[in-house]
mmCIF file of C-alpha atoms in Angstrom:
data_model
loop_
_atom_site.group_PDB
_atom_site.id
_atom_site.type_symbol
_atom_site.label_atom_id
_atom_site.label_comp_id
_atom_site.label_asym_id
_atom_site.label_seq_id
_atom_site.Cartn_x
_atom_site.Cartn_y
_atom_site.Cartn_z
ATOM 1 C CA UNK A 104 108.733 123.633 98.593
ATOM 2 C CA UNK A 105 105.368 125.055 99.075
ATOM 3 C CA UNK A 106 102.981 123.514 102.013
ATOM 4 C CA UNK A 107 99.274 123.608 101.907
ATOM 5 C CA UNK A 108 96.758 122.782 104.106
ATOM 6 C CA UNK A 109 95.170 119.366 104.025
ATOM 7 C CA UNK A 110 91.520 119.537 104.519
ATOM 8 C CA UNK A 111 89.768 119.718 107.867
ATOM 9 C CA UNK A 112 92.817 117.967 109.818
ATOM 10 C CA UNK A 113 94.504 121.329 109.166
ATOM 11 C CA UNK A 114 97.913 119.453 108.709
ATOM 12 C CA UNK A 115 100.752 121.740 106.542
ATOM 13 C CA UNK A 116 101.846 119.238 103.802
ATOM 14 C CA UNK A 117 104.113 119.826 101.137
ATOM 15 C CA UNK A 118 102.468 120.568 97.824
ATOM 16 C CA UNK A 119 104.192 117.774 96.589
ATOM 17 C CA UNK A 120 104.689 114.408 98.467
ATOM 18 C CA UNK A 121 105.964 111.056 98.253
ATOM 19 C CA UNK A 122 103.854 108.192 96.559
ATOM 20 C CA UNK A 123 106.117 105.036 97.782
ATOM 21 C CA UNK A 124 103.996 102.785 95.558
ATOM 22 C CA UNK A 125 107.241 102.394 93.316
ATOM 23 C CA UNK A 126 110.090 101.716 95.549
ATOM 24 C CA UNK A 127 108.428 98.077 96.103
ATOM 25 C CA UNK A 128 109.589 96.885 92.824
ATOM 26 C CA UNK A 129 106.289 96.437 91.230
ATOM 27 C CA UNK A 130 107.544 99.210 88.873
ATOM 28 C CA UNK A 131 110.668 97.353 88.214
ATOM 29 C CA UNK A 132 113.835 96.378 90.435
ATOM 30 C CA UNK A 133 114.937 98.738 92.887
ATOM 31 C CA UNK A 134 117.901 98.038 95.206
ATOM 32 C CA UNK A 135 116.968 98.807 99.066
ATOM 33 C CA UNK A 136 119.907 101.037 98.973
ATOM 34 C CA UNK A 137 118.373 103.042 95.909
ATOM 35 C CA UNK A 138 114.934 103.107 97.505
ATOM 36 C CA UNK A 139 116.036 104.387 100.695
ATOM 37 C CA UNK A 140 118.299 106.675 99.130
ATOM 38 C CA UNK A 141 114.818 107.758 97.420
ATOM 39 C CA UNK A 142 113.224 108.429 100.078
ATOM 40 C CA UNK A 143 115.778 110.326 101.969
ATOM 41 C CA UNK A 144 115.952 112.830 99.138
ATOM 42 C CA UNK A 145 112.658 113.189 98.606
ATOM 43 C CA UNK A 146 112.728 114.152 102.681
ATOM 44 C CA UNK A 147 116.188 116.596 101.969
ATOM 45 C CA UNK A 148 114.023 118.529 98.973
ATOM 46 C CA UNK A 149 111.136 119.081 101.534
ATOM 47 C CA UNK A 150 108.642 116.804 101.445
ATOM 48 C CA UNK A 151 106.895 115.868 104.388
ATOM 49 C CA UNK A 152 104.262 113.993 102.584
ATOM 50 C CA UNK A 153 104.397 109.958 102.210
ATOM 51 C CA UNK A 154 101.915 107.582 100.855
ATOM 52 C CA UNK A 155 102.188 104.043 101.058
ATOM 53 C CA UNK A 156 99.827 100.893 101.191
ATOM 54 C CA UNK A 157 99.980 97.507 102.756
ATOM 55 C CA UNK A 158 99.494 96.182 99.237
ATOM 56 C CA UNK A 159 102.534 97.671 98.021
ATOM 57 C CA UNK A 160 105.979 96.317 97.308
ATOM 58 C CA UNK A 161 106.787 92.704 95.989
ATOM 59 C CA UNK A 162 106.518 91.287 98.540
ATOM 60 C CA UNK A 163 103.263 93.009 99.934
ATOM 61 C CA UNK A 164 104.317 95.525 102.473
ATOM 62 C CA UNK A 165 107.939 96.206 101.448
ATOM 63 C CA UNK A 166 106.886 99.614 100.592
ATOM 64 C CA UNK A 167 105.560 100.431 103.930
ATOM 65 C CA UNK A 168 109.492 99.030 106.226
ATOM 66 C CA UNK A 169 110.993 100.992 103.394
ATOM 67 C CA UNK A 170 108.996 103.768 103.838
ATOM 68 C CA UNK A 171 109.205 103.503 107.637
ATOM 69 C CA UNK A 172 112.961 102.639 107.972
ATOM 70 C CA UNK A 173 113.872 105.520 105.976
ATOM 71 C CA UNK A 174 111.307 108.033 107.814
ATOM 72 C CA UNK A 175 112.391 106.682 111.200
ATOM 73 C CA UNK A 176 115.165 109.539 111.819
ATOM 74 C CA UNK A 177 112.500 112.115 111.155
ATOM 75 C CA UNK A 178 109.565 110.684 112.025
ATOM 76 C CA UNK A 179 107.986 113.795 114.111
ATOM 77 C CA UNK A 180 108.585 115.913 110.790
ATOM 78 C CA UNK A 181 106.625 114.065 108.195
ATOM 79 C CA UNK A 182 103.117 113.196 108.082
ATOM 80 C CA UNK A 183 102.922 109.192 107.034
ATOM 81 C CA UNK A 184 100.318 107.778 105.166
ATOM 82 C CA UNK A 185 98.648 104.246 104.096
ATOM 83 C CA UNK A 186 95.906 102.358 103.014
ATOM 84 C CA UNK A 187 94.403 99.290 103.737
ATOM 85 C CA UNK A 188 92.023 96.724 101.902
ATOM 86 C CA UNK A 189 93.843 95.141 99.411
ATOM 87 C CA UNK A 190 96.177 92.862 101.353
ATOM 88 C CA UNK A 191 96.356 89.669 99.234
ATOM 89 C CA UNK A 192 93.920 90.609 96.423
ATOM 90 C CA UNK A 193 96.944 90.392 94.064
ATOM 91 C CA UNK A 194 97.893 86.775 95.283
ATOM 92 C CA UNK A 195 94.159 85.963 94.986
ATOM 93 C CA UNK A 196 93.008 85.944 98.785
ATOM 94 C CA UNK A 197 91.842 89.535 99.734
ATOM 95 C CA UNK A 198 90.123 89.690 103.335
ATOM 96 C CA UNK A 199 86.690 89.884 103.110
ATOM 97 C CA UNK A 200 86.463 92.736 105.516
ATOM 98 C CA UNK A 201 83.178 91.419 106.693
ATOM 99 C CA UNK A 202 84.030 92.428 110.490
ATOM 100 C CA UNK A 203 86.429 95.831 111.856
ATOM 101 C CA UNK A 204 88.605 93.686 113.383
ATOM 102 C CA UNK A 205 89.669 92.740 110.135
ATOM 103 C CA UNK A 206 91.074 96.551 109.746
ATOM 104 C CA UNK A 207 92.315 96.593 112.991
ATOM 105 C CA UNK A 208 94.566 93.484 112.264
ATOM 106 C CA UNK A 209 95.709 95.268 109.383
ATOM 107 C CA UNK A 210 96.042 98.427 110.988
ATOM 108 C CA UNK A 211 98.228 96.253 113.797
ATOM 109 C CA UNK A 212 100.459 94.725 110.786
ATOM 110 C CA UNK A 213 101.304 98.092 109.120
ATOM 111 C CA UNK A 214 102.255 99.790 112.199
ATOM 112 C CA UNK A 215 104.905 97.079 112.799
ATOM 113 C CA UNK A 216 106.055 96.901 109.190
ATOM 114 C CA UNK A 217 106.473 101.056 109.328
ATOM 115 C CA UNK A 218 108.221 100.429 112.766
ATOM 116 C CA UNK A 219 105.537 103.997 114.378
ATOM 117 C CA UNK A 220 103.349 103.778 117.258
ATOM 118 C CA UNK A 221 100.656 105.506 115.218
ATOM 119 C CA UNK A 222 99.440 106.105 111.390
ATOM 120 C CA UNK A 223 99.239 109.579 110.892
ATOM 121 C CA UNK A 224 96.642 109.205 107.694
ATOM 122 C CA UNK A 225 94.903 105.570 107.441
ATOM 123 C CA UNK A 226 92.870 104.752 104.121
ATOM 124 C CA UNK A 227 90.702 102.591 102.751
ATOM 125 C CA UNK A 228 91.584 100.942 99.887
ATOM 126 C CA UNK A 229 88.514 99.954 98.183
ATOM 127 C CA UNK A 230 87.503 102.226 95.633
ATOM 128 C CA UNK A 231 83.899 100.932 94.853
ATOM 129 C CA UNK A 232 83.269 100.181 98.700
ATOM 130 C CA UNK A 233 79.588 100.134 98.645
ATOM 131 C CA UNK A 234 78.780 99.643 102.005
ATOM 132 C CA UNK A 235 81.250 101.372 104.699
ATOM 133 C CA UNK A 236 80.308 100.376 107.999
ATOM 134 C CA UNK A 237 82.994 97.946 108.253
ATOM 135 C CA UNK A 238 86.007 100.559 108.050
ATOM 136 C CA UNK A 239 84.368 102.993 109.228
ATOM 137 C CA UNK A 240 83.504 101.494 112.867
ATOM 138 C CA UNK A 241 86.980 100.435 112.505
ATOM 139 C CA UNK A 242 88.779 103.348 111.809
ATOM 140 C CA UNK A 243 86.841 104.766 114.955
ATOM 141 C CA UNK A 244 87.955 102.384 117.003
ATOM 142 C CA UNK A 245 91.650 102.807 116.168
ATOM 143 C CA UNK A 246 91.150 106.595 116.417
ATOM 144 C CA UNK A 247 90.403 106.326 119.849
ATOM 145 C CA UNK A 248 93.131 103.781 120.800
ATOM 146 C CA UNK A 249 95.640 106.429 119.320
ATOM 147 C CA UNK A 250 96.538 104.308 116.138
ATOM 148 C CA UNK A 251 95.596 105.931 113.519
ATOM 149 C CA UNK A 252 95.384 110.264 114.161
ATOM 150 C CA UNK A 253 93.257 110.838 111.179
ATOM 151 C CA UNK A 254 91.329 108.154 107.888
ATOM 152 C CA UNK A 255 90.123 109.020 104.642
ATOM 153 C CA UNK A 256 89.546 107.083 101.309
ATOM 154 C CA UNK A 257 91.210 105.934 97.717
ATOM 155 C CA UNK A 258 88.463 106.208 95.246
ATOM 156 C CA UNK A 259 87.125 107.987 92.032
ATOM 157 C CA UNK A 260 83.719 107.810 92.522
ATOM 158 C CA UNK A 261 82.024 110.420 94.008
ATOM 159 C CA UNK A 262 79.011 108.369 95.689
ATOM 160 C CA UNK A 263 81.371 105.997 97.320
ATOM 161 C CA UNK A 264 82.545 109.036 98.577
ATOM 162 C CA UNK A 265 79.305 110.740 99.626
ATOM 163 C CA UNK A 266 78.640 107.525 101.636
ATOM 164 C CA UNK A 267 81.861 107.131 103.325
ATOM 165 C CA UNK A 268 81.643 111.003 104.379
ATOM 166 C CA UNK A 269 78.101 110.316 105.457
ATOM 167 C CA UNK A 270 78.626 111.536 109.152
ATOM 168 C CA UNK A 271 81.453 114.308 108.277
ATOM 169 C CA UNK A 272 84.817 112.634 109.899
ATOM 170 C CA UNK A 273 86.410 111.613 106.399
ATOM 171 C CA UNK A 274 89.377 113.746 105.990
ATOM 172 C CA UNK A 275 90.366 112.796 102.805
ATOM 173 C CA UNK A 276 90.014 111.261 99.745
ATOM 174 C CA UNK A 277 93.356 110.133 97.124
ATOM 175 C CA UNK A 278 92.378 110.220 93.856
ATOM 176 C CA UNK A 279 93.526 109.550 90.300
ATOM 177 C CA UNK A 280 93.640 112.994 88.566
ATOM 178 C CA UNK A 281 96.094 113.928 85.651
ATOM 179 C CA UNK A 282 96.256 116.664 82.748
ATOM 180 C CA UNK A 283 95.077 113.096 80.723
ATOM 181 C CA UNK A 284 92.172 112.538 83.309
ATOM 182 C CA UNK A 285 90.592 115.389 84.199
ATOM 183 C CA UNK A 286 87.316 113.660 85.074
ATOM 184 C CA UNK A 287 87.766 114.507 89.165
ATOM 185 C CA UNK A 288 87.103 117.795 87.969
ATOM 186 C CA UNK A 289 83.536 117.535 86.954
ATOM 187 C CA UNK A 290 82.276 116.244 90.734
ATOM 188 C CA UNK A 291 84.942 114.704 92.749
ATOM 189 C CA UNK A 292 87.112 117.795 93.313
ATOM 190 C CA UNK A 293 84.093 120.353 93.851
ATOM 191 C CA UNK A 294 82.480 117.788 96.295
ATOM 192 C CA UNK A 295 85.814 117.827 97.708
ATOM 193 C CA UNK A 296 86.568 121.638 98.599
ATOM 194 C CA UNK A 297 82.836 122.391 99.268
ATOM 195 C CA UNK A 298 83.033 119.558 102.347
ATOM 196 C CA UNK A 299 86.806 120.334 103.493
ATOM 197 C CA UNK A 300 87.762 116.840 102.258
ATOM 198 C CA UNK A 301 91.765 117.417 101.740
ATOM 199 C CA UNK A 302 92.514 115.881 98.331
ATOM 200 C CA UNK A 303 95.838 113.197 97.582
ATOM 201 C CA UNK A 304 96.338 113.147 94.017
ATOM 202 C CA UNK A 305 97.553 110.144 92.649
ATOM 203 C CA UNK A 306 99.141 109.770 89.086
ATOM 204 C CA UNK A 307 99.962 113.105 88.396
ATOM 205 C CA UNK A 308 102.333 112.036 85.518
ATOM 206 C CA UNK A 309 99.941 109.268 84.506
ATOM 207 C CA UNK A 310 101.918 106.601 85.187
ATOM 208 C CA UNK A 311 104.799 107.994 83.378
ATOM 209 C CA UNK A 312 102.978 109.215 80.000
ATOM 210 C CA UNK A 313 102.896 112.825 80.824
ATOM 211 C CA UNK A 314 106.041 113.200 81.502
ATOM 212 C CA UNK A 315 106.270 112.738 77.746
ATOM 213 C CA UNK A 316 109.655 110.754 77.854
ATOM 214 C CA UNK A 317 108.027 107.900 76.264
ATOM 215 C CA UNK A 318 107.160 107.023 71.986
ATOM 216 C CA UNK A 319 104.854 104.157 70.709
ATOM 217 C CA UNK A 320 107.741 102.217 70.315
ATOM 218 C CA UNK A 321 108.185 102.321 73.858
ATOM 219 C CA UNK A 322 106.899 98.627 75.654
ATOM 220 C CA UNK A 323 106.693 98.104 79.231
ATOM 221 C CA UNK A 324 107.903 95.072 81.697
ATOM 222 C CA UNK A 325 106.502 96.077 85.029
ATOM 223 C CA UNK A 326 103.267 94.519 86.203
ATOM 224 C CA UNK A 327 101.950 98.099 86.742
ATOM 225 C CA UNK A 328 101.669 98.784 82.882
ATOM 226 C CA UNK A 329 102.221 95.409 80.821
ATOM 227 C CA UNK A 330 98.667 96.078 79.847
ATOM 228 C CA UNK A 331 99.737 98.602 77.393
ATOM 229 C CA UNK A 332 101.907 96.545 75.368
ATOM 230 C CA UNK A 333 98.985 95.523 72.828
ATOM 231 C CA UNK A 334 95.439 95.538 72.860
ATOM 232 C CA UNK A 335 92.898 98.028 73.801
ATOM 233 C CA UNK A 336 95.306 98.982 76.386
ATOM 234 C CA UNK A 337 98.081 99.864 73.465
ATOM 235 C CA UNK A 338 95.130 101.590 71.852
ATOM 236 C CA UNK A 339 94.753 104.563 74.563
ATOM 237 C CA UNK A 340 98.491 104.375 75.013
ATOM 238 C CA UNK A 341 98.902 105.433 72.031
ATOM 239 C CA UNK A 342 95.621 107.852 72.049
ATOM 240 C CA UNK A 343 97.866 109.634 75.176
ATOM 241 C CA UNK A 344 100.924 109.691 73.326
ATOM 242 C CA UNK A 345 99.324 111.736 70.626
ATOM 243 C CA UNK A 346 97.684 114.135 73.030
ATOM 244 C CA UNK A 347 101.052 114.703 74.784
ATOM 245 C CA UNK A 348 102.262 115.996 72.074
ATOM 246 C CA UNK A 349 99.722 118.719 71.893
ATOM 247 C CA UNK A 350 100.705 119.805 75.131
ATOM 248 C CA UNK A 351 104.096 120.249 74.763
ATOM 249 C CA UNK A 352 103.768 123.810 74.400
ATOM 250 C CA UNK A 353 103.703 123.895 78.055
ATOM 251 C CA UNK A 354 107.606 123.282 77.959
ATOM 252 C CA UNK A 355 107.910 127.337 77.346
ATOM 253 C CA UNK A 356 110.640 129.010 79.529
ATOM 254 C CA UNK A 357 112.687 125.767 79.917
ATOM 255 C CA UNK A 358 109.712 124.107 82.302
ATOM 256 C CA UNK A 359 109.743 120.049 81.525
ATOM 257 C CA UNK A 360 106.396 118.373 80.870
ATOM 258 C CA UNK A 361 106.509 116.562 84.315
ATOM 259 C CA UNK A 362 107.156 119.977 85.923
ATOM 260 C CA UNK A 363 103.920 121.146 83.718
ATOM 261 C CA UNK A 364 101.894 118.414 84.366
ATOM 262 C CA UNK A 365 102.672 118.439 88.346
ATOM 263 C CA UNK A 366 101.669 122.243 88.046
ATOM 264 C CA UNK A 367 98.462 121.563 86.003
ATOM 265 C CA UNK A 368 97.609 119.541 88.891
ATOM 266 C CA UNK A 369 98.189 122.196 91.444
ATOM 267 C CA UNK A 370 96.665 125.216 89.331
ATOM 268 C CA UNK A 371 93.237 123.491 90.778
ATOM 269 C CA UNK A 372 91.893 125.153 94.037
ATOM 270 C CA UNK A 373 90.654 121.543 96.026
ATOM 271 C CA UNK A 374 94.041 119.789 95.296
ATOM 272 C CA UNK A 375 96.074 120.146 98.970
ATOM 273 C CA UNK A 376 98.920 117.458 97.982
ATOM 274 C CA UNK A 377 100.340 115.196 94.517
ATOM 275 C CA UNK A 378 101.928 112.701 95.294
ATOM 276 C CA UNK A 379 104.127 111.184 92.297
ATOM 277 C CA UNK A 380 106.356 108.141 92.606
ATOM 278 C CA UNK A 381 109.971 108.119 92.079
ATOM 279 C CA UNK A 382 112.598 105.434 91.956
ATOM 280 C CA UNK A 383 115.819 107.159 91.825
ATOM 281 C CA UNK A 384 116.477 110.353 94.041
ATOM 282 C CA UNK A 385 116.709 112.556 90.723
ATOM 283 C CA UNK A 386 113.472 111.660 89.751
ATOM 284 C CA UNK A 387 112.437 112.551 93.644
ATOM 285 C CA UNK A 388 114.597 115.813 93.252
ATOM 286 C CA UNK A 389 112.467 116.623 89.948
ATOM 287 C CA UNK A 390 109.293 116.252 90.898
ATOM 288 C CA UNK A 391 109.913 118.457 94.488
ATOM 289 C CA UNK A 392 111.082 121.547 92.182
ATOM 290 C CA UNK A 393 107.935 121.791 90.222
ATOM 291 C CA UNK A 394 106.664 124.313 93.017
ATOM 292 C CA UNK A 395 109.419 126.530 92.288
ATOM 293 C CA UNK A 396 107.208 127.686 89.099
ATOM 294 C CA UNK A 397 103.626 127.428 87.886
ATOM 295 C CA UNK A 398 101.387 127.716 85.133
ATOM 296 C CA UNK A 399 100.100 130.784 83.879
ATOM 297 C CA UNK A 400 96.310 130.719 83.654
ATOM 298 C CA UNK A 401 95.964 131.429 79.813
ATOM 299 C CA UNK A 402 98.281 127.900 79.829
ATOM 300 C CA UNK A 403 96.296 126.197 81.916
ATOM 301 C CA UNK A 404 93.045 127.519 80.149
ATOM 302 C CA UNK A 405 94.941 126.061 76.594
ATOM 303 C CA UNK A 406 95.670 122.809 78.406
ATOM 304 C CA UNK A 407 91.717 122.424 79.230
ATOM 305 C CA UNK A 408 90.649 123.470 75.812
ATOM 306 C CA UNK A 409 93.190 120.806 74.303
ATOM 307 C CA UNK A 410 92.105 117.846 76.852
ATOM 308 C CA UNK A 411 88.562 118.154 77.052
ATOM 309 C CA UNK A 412 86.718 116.563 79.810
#
């Protein structure tokens, strides 16, 4: 495993980390056992990375005891992560976040459900937060109670961003950055490095597609991805699919695509951690070896010429 440093809290992470979103079931069934088991590995390859949310799991929040029941042995070894601001959106009664304590509560909740005295990473959640005040008083306030160590933001958008790092403190920002969405690349990642915001990306593998293990007759059951199954949704699917293909000239020297597309993500100078999901701990196993390689840069130049931005 290879360990970088995240932004200005100066933290050694592994290249790779943990995103827990998955083990909740909203990916499809996992056993506790399995999802533990997960974890554990992902720990044992040398990960010291986890990312969870109090949105995740089905129920809400399953991710985050999983996450913390499994970390408990090792807690003073791993750097824990989570986000808050979507508690209830999916059952159609998100908070309206109009007041900090509203954070704080939630703050207060995920600490119990990880079973830690303190967050070491604390999010929010909202990627098109327009006005910040809210979390960001917030996030103060638990800062200097000891709660949280160190808060940052989920988002795309590089204004929201601008905004939330309007006085400097935000450490980092997760974003959505794959070999099949290289936007971040134009702003988001440059804003990023130049301001010593450490970076989390999320969907590395692009939900799966990169990985190129699926075909266009594949369909999909989880609630993550039914959206693909017809539609305009089927329509880029399918537009991925195709461009996949193009890329498997990556797999030279026996790498895999995931492998490739983890180390497309980590050929890029702001980018401190990725943090793909797994369910099983092979697929936890896989994704931690992708540091034992990288791309060369004439493959990583092909890549860009192929994908486009």
């Amino acid at each position: 495993m290879q360990y970088r440093t995240l932004g200005k809290t100066g933290w050694k992470v592994s290249a790779i980390g943990f995103g827990a979103w998955g083990i909740g079931g909203q990916w499809g069934p996992v056993e506790q056992r399995q999802a533990l088991a997960t974890l554990s590995a992902a720990y044992d390859a040398g990960m010291n990375f986890f990312d969870t949310a109090d949105a995740y799991g089905d129920p809400p929040g399953l991710s985050e005891e999983l996450t913390g029941k499994a970390l408990a042995p090792h807690r003073d070894k791993v750097y824990i992560a989570s986000k808050v601001g979507n508690w209830a959106r999916r059952a159609g009664h998100p908070l309206p976040f109009t007041s900090p304590l509203h954070v704080i509560n939630c703050c207060h909740a995920s600490l119990y459900r990880l079973g830690t005295e303190t967050i070491d990473l604390y999010q929010c959640h909202i990627a098109n937060l327009d006005e910040p005040d809210v979390f960001l008083d917030a996030f103060e306030q638990l800062k200097k109670a000891g709660k949280i160590r160190a808060y940052g933001i989920s988002t795309n958008d590089v204004k929201v961003l601008e905004r939330f790092n309007r006085d400097g403190q935000c450490a980092t920002c997760q974003l959505d950055y794959s070999l099949l969405n290289r936007e971040p690349e134009r702003e988001l990642l440059p804003y990023c490095r130049t301001n010593n915001i450490g970076t989390i990306i999320r969907g590395p593998l692009a939900k799966g597609v990169a990985t190129g293990k699926f075909t266009r007759a594949t369909t999909f059951s989880d609630s993550v991805r039914q959206g693909w199954n017809d539609g305009a949704g089927r329509e880029k699917f399918h537009a991925q699919l195709a461009l996949v293909e193009k890329l498997r000239f990556l797999e030279a020297h026996g790498r895999t695509m995931p492998h490739a597309a983890l180390q497309y993500v980590l050929a890029h100078a702001a980018v401190s951690v990725a943090i793909p999901g797994a369910k099983s701990p092979e697929q936890a196993r896989t994704n931690a070896a992708a540091t034992q390689g990288k791309l060369l840069p004439d493959e990583v130049e092909r890549a860009r010429e192929l994908t486009g931005v």
